[in-house]
Amino acid sequence: MNIAVIGAGYVGLTTAACLAEIGHGVVCADIDASKISQLNSGGIPFYEPHLLELVQKNRRSGLLRFTDRTEEAISNGSAIFICVGTPPLQNGEADMTFIERAARTICNEADSSRLVIEKSTVPVQTGRQLQKYFEIYRSRSSFRHDVVSNPEFLREGSAVEDFFHPDRIVVGCESEEAAKRMREIYRPLLDGTCLCPVHRSRHEGVPPPLVLTDINSAELIKHAANSFLAMKISFINMIADLCEAADADVEKVAQGLGLDRRIGPSFLRPGIGFGGFCFPKDLQAFVTIAAKFGCDFSLLKEVEQINLNRVERFVNRVKDELWVLRGKRIGVWGLSFKPETDDIRFAPALSIIRRFQQEGAEIQAYDPQAMTKAGSELHNVRFCENPYEAAAGAEALLALTEWKEFQEVDLSRVRSLMARPLLVDGRNMFCPEDIIARGFEYIGVGRRPLVRELTA
Ligand code: UGA
């Protein structure tokens, strides 16, 4: 099928490249001309594993093209995926400006009926708004632009893999014809016949279920999924606090909890809190839209508040140990909001660094991918070439993103470089016993701290 993708951000670019990979002809548009020129010169504007190879391969085969003229993509695509941003407004609502702009261009430029698929995360009833919009503004009354909600569940850092191995494909639509065309688009995934470029294998086991719903329900599934996952994280973080106070080990508690199949083991990793451009903004947007419909989602307000408190709690814990922060050198490992991405939006690491700087600490940091982006957000941070340089001379080393690289460093060398070998593990990515055996002091989250005590 010929497909247009509007928006070449994390969602749009991954969707465009993966749709091309499963055989569709895709034109991906973005109004940011510099992004498009980067894509047309064979690069990609952010780091995402496997994406660059997919983009390059499908550009070469001619299945994937990029343009900064949205109308060009629209005239080429019988199905149009809207993948533009829905950033948060001051009041927590999602900003629909880019969605509306995409809809207007579709009305102006489509020369026949189109299938319009909203993939951006949007509040419930956006599809309904779009349908009404198309009826009012379509260029000919005979055109029928069918609206579908097809939320994405791609995680940054494993987005390509998630596209090829989804837990489910959710399609919200109001017509049999729209459902049929969505089945056609995802046929290679639904039949398990496509080759996953990450594992270079076909789908093993049962192919993903297609969840067919009305549009409102599909939109709600997306917000509810992200909110539920965020709730799990805040829940385990509260358990971590309780473990610290009651002298228990949160990792053991999480294991015992997660083995209950009704609960499940994922998203029970405690730490400095969730970040990124999805959970924080989607929670806010969900609370706001629920309030509009008369539902006070105070449960999710608390999830948000618990998450905000993580940063302060972490800083205070380090402060308790180091006593005075002014003039102290602090090493930081990890800046991105999670590993395998260079995305620093709402990254807890950045908030933590700013708080330490307010207290007068000197920060030296290393991240495998996110330093360029962090450089334009942070001031007076010394960015280092490698994890060792970030540890050198430091009175504490803060591990803030669980990159694999940090688990593979030579810890004895790190220890020998530090002024005080104190490792503060904001993600519980290290085994405390290993760390202690190498002569470190160790503070984790929800675990008993192993630090130097008074001898007398
Ligand atoms: C999230 C969802 O997982 C995707 O399904 C969804 O498509 C995406 O948002 C979106 O709406 O676009 P993402 O934000 O890329 O994906 O990353 P996650 O892996 O979900 O992690 C989010 C945050 O939670 C990270 O800061 C991570 O460190 C934190 N986290 C995650 C924890 O603190 N503990 C956990 O156990 C899991």
Coordinates of C-alpha atoms and ligand atoms in Angstrom, one line a residue:
M1 CA 0.0 0.0 0.0
N2 CA 1.2 3.6 -0.5
I3 CA 1.4 5.2 2.8
A4 CA 2.1 8.8 4.0
V5 CA 3.6 9.4 7.5
I6 CA 3.3 12.9 8.8
G7 CA 6.0 13.6 11.4
A8 CA 9.5 12.2 11.5
G9 CA 10.0 12.2 15.2
Y10 CA 10.6 9.1 17.4
V11 CA 7.2 7.6 16.5
G12 CA 6.9 8.8 12.9
L13 CA 10.4 7.9 11.7
T14 CA 10.3 4.4 13.3
T15 CA 6.8 3.8 11.9
A16 CA 7.8 4.9 8.4
A17 CA 10.9 2.9 8.3
C18 CA 9.2 -0.3 9.7
L19 CA 6.2 0.0 7.4
A20 CA 8.7 0.3 4.4
E21 CA 10.5 -2.7 5.8
I22 CA 7.3 -4.8 5.7
G23 CA 6.8 -3.9 2.1
H24 CA 4.8 -0.7 1.8
G25 CA 5.8 2.4 -0.2
V26 CA 6.2 5.2 2.4
V27 CA 6.6 8.9 2.0
C28 CA 7.5 10.5 5.4
A29 CA 7.0 14.2 5.8
D30 CA 8.2 16.7 8.4
I31 CA 8.0 20.5 8.4
D32 CA 11.5 20.7 9.9
A33 CA 13.5 21.1 6.7
S34 CA 16.8 20.5 8.4
K35 CA 15.6 17.1 9.7
I36 CA 14.5 16.1 6.3
S37 CA 17.8 17.2 4.7
Q38 CA 19.6 15.1 7.3
L39 CA 17.4 12.1 6.5
N40 CA 17.9 12.6 2.8
S41 CA 21.7 12.6 3.3
G42 CA 21.5 9.2 4.9
G43 CA 21.5 10.2 8.6
I44 CA 18.8 10.1 11.4
P45 CA 18.1 12.9 13.9
F46 CA 18.4 10.8 17.0
Y47 CA 19.9 7.6 18.3
E48 CA 17.7 4.6 18.2
P49 CA 19.1 1.1 17.8
H50 CA 18.7 -0.5 14.3
L51 CA 16.8 2.5 12.9
L52 CA 19.6 4.0 10.9
E53 CA 20.2 0.6 9.0
L54 CA 16.5 0.3 8.3
V55 CA 16.2 3.9 7.0
Q56 CA 19.3 3.5 4.8
K57 CA 18.2 0.1 3.4
N58 CA 14.7 1.2 2.6
R59 CA 15.8 4.5 1.1
R60 CA 18.1 2.6 -1.2
S61 CA 15.4 0.2 -2.3
G62 CA 13.1 3.2 -3.0
L63 CA 10.4 2.1 -0.6
L64 CA 11.1 5.0 1.8
R65 CA 11.2 8.7 0.9
F66 CA 11.4 11.9 2.9
T67 CA 10.0 15.3 2.1
D68 CA 9.5 18.6 3.9
R69 CA 6.3 19.2 1.9
T70 CA 3.5 17.4 3.8
E71 CA 1.2 17.8 0.7
E72 CA 3.6 15.7 -1.3
A73 CA 3.3 12.8 1.2
I74 CA -0.5 13.2 1.3
S75 CA -0.9 13.1 -2.5
N76 CA 1.1 9.9 -2.5
G77 CA -0.6 8.0 0.4
S78 CA -4.0 6.3 0.3
A79 CA -3.4 5.8 4.0
I80 CA -2.0 8.6 6.1
F81 CA -0.4 8.0 9.5
I82 CA -0.5 11.2 11.7
C83 CA 2.6 11.0 14.0
V84 CA 3.1 14.6 15.0
G85 CA 3.9 15.7 18.5
T86 CA 1.2 16.5 21.2
P87 CA 3.3 18.4 23.7
P88 CA 1.9 19.4 27.1
L89 CA 0.3 22.8 27.5
Q90 CA 0.8 24.9 30.7
N91 CA -2.5 23.4 32.1
G92 CA -1.4 19.8 31.5
E93 CA -3.6 19.4 28.4
A94 CA -2.1 17.9 25.2
D95 CA -1.5 20.6 22.6
M96 CA -3.5 19.6 19.5
T97 CA -2.1 22.3 17.2
F98 CA 0.0 20.0 15.1
I99 CA -2.8 17.4 14.8
E100 CA -5.1 20.1 13.5
R101 CA -2.5 21.4 11.1
A102 CA -2.1 17.9 9.7
A103 CA -5.8 17.5 9.4
R104 CA -6.1 20.8 7.6
T105 CA -3.4 19.9 5.1
I106 CA -5.2 16.6 4.4
C107 CA -8.4 18.4 3.7
N108 CA -6.6 20.8 1.4
E109 CA -4.4 18.4 -0.4
A110 CA -6.1 15.0 -0.6
D111 CA -7.6 14.5 -4.1
S112 CA -9.7 11.5 -3.1
S113 CA -10.9 9.7 0.1
R114 CA -8.2 8.7 2.5
L115 CA -7.7 6.5 5.5
V116 CA -6.4 8.7 8.3
I117 CA -4.7 6.9 11.1
E118 CA -3.9 8.7 14.3
K119 CA -0.8 7.3 15.9
S120 CA 0.2 10.2 18.0
T121 CA -0.9 9.9 21.6
V122 CA -4.1 11.9 21.9
P123 CA -6.9 12.4 24.4
V124 CA -10.1 10.3 24.1
Q125 CA -12.5 11.7 21.5
T126 CA -9.8 13.2 19.3
G127 CA -10.8 10.8 16.5
R128 CA -14.4 12.1 16.8
Q129 CA -13.1 15.6 16.5
L130 CA -11.1 14.7 13.4
Q131 CA -14.1 13.0 11.8
K132 CA -16.2 16.2 12.3
Y133 CA -13.3 18.3 11.1
F134 CA -13.0 16.3 7.9
E135 CA -16.8 16.6 7.3
I136 CA -16.6 20.4 7.6
Y137 CA -13.3 21.1 5.8
R138 CA -12.9 18.3 3.2
S139 CA -12.4 19.8 -0.3
R140 CA -15.2 17.8 -1.8
S141 CA -18.3 16.5 -0.2
S142 CA -17.9 13.1 -2.0
F143 CA -14.6 12.5 -0.2
R144 CA -14.8 10.4 2.9
H145 CA -11.7 10.4 5.1
D146 CA -12.1 7.4 7.4
V147 CA -10.5 8.0 10.8
V148 CA -8.7 5.2 12.7
S149 CA -7.0 5.2 16.1
N150 CA -3.9 3.0 16.0
P151 CA -1.9 3.8 19.1
E152 CA 1.8 3.0 19.3
F153 CA 3.4 1.1 22.1
L154 CA 7.0 1.6 21.0
R155 CA 9.6 2.1 23.7
E156 CA 12.5 4.3 22.9
G157 CA 15.7 2.2 22.8
S158 CA 13.8 -0.9 21.5
A159 CA 11.3 0.7 19.1
V160 CA 12.2 -1.3 16.1
E161 CA 12.0 -4.5 18.0
D162 CA 8.7 -3.5 19.5
F163 CA 7.3 -2.8 16.1
F164 CA 8.1 -6.3 14.9
H165 CA 7.1 -8.0 18.2
P166 CA 4.1 -6.1 19.5
D167 CA 2.1 -7.6 22.4
R168 CA -1.0 -6.5 20.5
I169 CA -2.0 -4.2 17.6
V170 CA -4.9 -1.9 18.7
V171 CA -7.2 -0.6 15.9
G172 CA -10.1 1.6 16.8
C173 CA -12.4 2.3 13.8
E174 CA -16.0 2.7 12.9
S175 CA -16.2 0.9 9.6
E176 CA -15.6 -2.6 8.2
E177 CA -13.7 -1.1 5.3
A178 CA -11.3 0.7 7.6
A179 CA -10.7 -2.4 9.6
K180 CA -10.0 -4.4 6.4
R181 CA -7.4 -1.9 5.3
M182 CA -5.7 -1.8 8.7
R183 CA -5.5 -5.6 8.5
E184 CA -3.9 -5.2 5.1
I185 CA -1.3 -2.8 6.4
Y186 CA -0.3 -5.0 9.3
R187 CA -0.8 -8.3 7.4
P188 CA 2.9 -9.4 7.5
L189 CA 3.0 -8.9 11.3
L190 CA -0.5 -10.5 11.9
D191 CA 0.5 -13.5 9.8
G192 CA 3.9 -13.8 11.3
T193 CA 5.5 -13.8 7.8
C194 CA 7.8 -10.8 8.0
L195 CA 11.4 -11.0 9.0
C196 CA 12.4 -9.0 12.1
P197 CA 15.5 -7.0 11.2
V198 CA 16.7 -7.0 14.9
H199 CA 16.8 -10.8 15.3
R200 CA 16.8 -11.6 11.6
S201 CA 14.1 -14.2 12.3
R202 CA 10.3 -14.6 11.7
H203 CA 7.9 -14.1 14.6
E204 CA 8.2 -17.0 16.9
G205 CA 5.2 -18.3 18.7
V206 CA 1.7 -16.9 18.3
P207 CA 1.5 -13.7 16.2
P208 CA 0.2 -10.6 18.0
P209 CA -3.6 -10.3 18.5
L210 CA -5.5 -7.6 16.7
V211 CA -7.6 -5.7 19.2
L212 CA -10.5 -4.2 17.2
T213 CA -12.4 -1.5 19.1
D214 CA -14.3 1.7 18.6
I215 CA -12.1 4.8 18.3
N216 CA -12.7 6.2 21.8
S217 CA -11.7 2.9 23.4
A218 CA -8.5 2.6 21.4
E219 CA -7.5 6.1 22.4
L220 CA -8.2 5.3 26.0
I221 CA -6.1 2.1 25.8
K222 CA -3.0 4.1 25.0
H223 CA -3.4 6.6 27.9
A224 CA -4.5 3.9 30.3
A225 CA -1.5 1.6 29.4
N226 CA 1.1 4.4 30.0
S227 CA -0.6 5.5 33.2
F228 CA -0.8 2.0 34.5
L229 CA 2.9 1.4 33.9
A230 CA 3.8 4.7 35.5
M231 CA 1.6 3.6 38.5
K232 CA 3.6 0.4 38.8
I233 CA 6.8 2.3 38.9
S234 CA 5.6 4.8 41.6
F235 CA 4.2 1.8 43.6
I236 CA 7.5 0.0 43.7
N237 CA 9.3 3.3 44.5
M238 CA 7.1 3.7 47.5
I239 CA 7.9 0.1 48.5
A240 CA 11.6 1.0 48.1
D241 CA 11.2 3.8 50.6
L242 CA 9.4 1.5 53.0
C243 CA 12.2 -1.1 52.6
E244 CA 14.8 1.5 53.4
A245 CA 13.0 2.5 56.6
A246 CA 12.1 -1.1 57.7
D247 CA 15.4 -2.7 56.7
A248 CA 14.2 -4.9 53.9
D249 CA 15.4 -5.4 50.3
V250 CA 13.2 -4.0 47.6
E251 CA 14.7 -6.2 45.0
K252 CA 13.6 -9.3 46.9
V253 CA 10.1 -7.7 47.4
A254 CA 9.8 -6.9 43.7
Q255 CA 10.8 -10.5 42.8
G256 CA 8.2 -12.0 45.2
L257 CA 5.6 -9.6 43.9
G258 CA 6.4 -10.0 40.2
L259 CA 6.2 -13.8 40.3
D260 CA 2.4 -13.4 40.9
R261 CA 1.2 -13.7 37.4
R262 CA -1.6 -11.3 38.1
I263 CA 1.0 -8.7 38.8
G264 CA 3.9 -9.6 36.5
P265 CA 7.6 -8.8 36.9
S266 CA 8.0 -5.8 34.5
F267 CA 8.0 -2.2 35.5
L268 CA 8.9 -3.0 39.1
R269 CA 12.4 -1.6 38.9
P270 CA 12.8 1.0 41.6
G271 CA 15.0 4.1 41.2
I272 CA 15.1 7.8 40.6
G273 CA 11.8 7.8 38.8
F274 CA 10.4 7.7 35.3
G275 CA 11.2 10.3 32.7
G276 CA 11.0 10.7 29.0
F277 CA 8.5 12.5 26.8
C278 CA 5.7 9.9 27.3
F279 CA 4.9 9.0 30.9
P280 CA 5.1 12.4 32.5
K281 CA 3.1 14.2 29.8
D282 CA 0.6 11.4 29.2
L283 CA -0.1 11.2 32.9
Q284 CA -0.9 14.9 33.0
A285 CA -2.9 14.7 29.9
F286 CA -4.9 11.7 31.2
V287 CA -5.7 13.4 34.5
T288 CA -6.7 16.6 32.7
I289 CA -9.0 14.8 30.1
A290 CA -10.5 12.7 32.9
A291 CA -11.3 15.9 34.8
K292 CA -13.0 17.3 31.7
F293 CA -15.3 14.3 31.8
G294 CA -16.0 14.7 35.5
C295 CA -13.6 12.0 36.8
D296 CA -11.1 13.1 39.5
F297 CA -8.2 10.7 38.8
S298 CA -6.5 11.5 42.1
L299 CA -4.8 8.1 42.0
L300 CA -2.7 9.3 39.0
K301 CA -2.0 12.7 40.6
E302 CA -0.4 10.8 43.4
V303 CA 1.6 8.7 41.0
E304 CA 3.0 11.9 39.5
Q305 CA 3.8 13.4 42.9
I306 CA 5.6 10.3 44.1
N307 CA 7.7 10.5 40.9
L308 CA 8.5 14.2 41.4
N309 CA 9.7 13.5 44.9
R310 CA 12.2 10.9 43.8
V311 CA 14.7 13.5 42.8
E312 CA 14.7 15.3 46.1
R313 CA 14.8 12.1 48.0
F314 CA 17.9 10.9 46.1
V315 CA 19.7 14.2 46.4
N316 CA 19.0 14.3 50.2
R317 CA 20.3 10.8 50.6
V318 CA 23.6 11.7 49.0
K319 CA 23.7 14.9 51.0
D320 CA 23.3 13.0 54.2
E321 CA 26.3 11.0 53.3
L322 CA 28.6 13.7 51.9
W323 CA 27.6 16.2 54.6
V324 CA 28.5 19.4 52.6
L325 CA 28.2 19.5 48.9
R326 CA 29.7 22.9 48.2
G327 CA 32.9 22.5 46.3
K328 CA 32.7 18.7 46.1
R329 CA 33.3 16.9 42.9
I330 CA 30.6 14.6 41.9
G331 CA 30.8 12.1 39.0
V332 CA 27.7 11.2 37.0
W333 CA 27.2 8.1 34.9
G334 CA 24.2 8.4 32.6
L335 CA 22.1 11.4 31.4
S336 CA 19.4 10.0 29.1
F337 CA 16.1 9.1 30.7
K338 CA 16.7 5.4 30.0
P339 CA 19.5 3.4 28.3
E340 CA 19.8 3.0 24.5
T341 CA 18.5 6.4 23.7
D342 CA 20.0 9.9 23.5
D343 CA 16.7 11.4 24.7
I344 CA 17.0 13.6 27.7
R345 CA 13.5 15.0 27.9
F346 CA 12.2 14.9 31.4
A347 CA 15.3 12.8 32.3
P348 CA 15.6 12.6 36.1
A349 CA 19.4 12.7 35.7
L350 CA 19.2 16.3 34.6
S351 CA 17.0 17.4 37.5
I352 CA 19.4 15.7 39.9
I353 CA 22.4 17.4 38.4
R354 CA 20.7 20.8 38.6
R355 CA 19.9 20.2 42.3
F356 CA 23.5 19.3 43.0
Q357 CA 24.7 22.4 41.2
Q358 CA 22.4 24.5 43.3
E359 CA 24.1 23.1 46.4
G360 CA 27.5 24.1 44.9
A361 CA 28.7 20.7 43.8
E362 CA 31.0 20.4 40.7
I363 CA 29.6 17.9 38.2
Q364 CA 31.6 15.8 35.7
A365 CA 29.4 13.5 33.6
Y366 CA 29.6 10.8 31.0
D367 CA 26.8 9.2 28.9
P368 CA 27.4 7.0 25.8
Q369 CA 24.9 8.9 23.6
A370 CA 23.2 11.8 25.3
M371 CA 26.1 14.3 25.9
T372 CA 25.5 16.4 22.8
K373 CA 21.8 16.9 23.7
A374 CA 22.6 17.4 27.4
G375 CA 25.2 20.0 26.5
S376 CA 22.5 22.4 25.3
E377 CA 20.5 21.9 28.5
L378 CA 23.0 21.9 31.2
H379 CA 25.6 24.6 32.2
N380 CA 28.9 24.2 33.9
V381 CA 29.0 20.5 33.6
R382 CA 32.3 18.9 32.5
F383 CA 31.4 16.3 29.9
C384 CA 33.9 13.4 29.9
E385 CA 35.3 11.1 27.3
N386 CA 34.6 7.9 29.2
P387 CA 33.2 6.5 32.5
Y388 CA 36.7 6.6 34.1
E389 CA 37.2 10.3 33.5
A390 CA 33.8 10.9 35.1
A391 CA 34.8 9.1 38.2
A392 CA 38.3 10.6 38.6
G393 CA 38.7 12.7 41.7
A394 CA 35.0 12.4 42.6
E395 CA 33.8 12.1 46.2
A396 CA 30.7 10.2 44.9
L397 CA 29.8 8.6 41.7
L398 CA 26.1 8.7 40.8
A399 CA 24.8 6.0 38.5
L400 CA 21.7 7.5 37.0
T401 CA 21.0 5.5 33.7
E402 CA 21.5 1.8 33.5
W403 CA 23.6 1.7 30.3
K404 CA 25.2 -1.7 29.8
E405 CA 28.6 0.0 29.4
F406 CA 28.6 0.9 33.1
Q407 CA 28.1 -2.7 34.1
E408 CA 31.2 -3.6 32.0
V409 CA 33.7 -1.1 33.4
D410 CA 36.8 -2.1 35.3
L411 CA 35.5 -1.3 38.8
S412 CA 38.9 -1.7 40.5
R413 CA 40.2 1.0 38.2
V414 CA 37.2 3.2 38.9
R415 CA 37.8 2.8 42.6
S416 CA 41.5 3.7 42.4
L417 CA 40.6 7.0 40.6
M418 CA 38.0 8.3 43.1
A419 CA 38.7 10.6 46.0
R420 CA 36.1 8.7 48.0
P421 CA 34.9 5.4 46.5
L422 CA 31.2 5.9 47.1
L423 CA 28.9 4.6 44.4
V424 CA 25.3 5.8 44.6
D425 CA 23.2 3.5 42.4
G426 CA 20.1 5.3 41.3
R427 CA 18.9 2.4 39.3
N428 CA 20.0 -0.6 41.4
M429 CA 22.0 -1.8 38.4
F430 CA 24.9 -3.1 40.4
C431 CA 25.2 -6.0 42.8
P432 CA 26.0 -4.5 46.2
E433 CA 28.2 -7.5 47.2
D434 CA 30.3 -7.1 44.1
I435 CA 30.7 -3.4 44.7
I436 CA 31.7 -3.8 48.3
A437 CA 34.1 -6.6 47.4
R438 CA 36.0 -4.1 45.2
G439 CA 36.4 -1.7 48.1
F440 CA 33.5 0.7 47.4
E441 CA 30.9 2.1 49.7
Y442 CA 27.4 1.6 48.2
I443 CA 24.0 3.3 48.4
G444 CA 21.2 1.8 46.3
V445 CA 17.5 2.4 46.3
G446 CA 15.4 0.5 48.8
R447 CA 18.4 -1.6 49.9
R448 CA 20.5 -1.4 53.0
P449 CA 23.3 1.1 52.4
L450 CA 26.8 -0.2 52.8
V451 CA 28.8 2.8 53.8
R452 CA 31.6 3.5 56.2
E453 CA 30.3 3.6 59.9
L454 CA 32.0 5.3 62.9
T455 CA 34.4 2.7 64.4
A456 CA 34.3 4.0 68.0
Ligands
UGA1 C1 6.7 4.3 27.1 C2 5.9 3.0 27.0 O1 6.6 1.9 27.6 C3 5.7 2.6 25.5 O2 4.8 1.5 25.4 C4 4.9 3.8 24.8 O3 4.7 3.5 23.5 C5 5.8 5.0 25.0 O4 6.0 5.3 26.4 C6 5.1 6.2 24.3 O5 4.0 6.5 24.8 O6 5.5 6.7 23.3 P1 9.3 4.9 26.8 O7 8.9 6.2 27.4 O8 10.2 4.9 25.6 O9 8.0 4.1 26.5 O10 10.1 4.1 27.9 P2 9.9 3.0 29.1 O11 10.7 1.9 28.8 O12 8.4 2.8 29.2 O13 10.4 3.8 30.4 C7 9.9 5.0 30.8 C8 10.6 5.5 32.1 O14 10.2 4.6 33.2 C9 12.1 5.5 32.0 O15 12.6 6.7 32.6 C10 12.5 4.3 32.8 O16 13.8 4.4 33.4 C11 11.4 4.2 33.9 N1 11.2 2.9 34.4 C12 10.8 1.9 33.7 C13 11.5 2.7 35.8 O17 11.9 3.6 36.5 N2 11.2 1.4 36.3 C14 10.8 0.4 35.6 O18 10.6 -0.7 36.1 C15 10.5 0.6 34.2

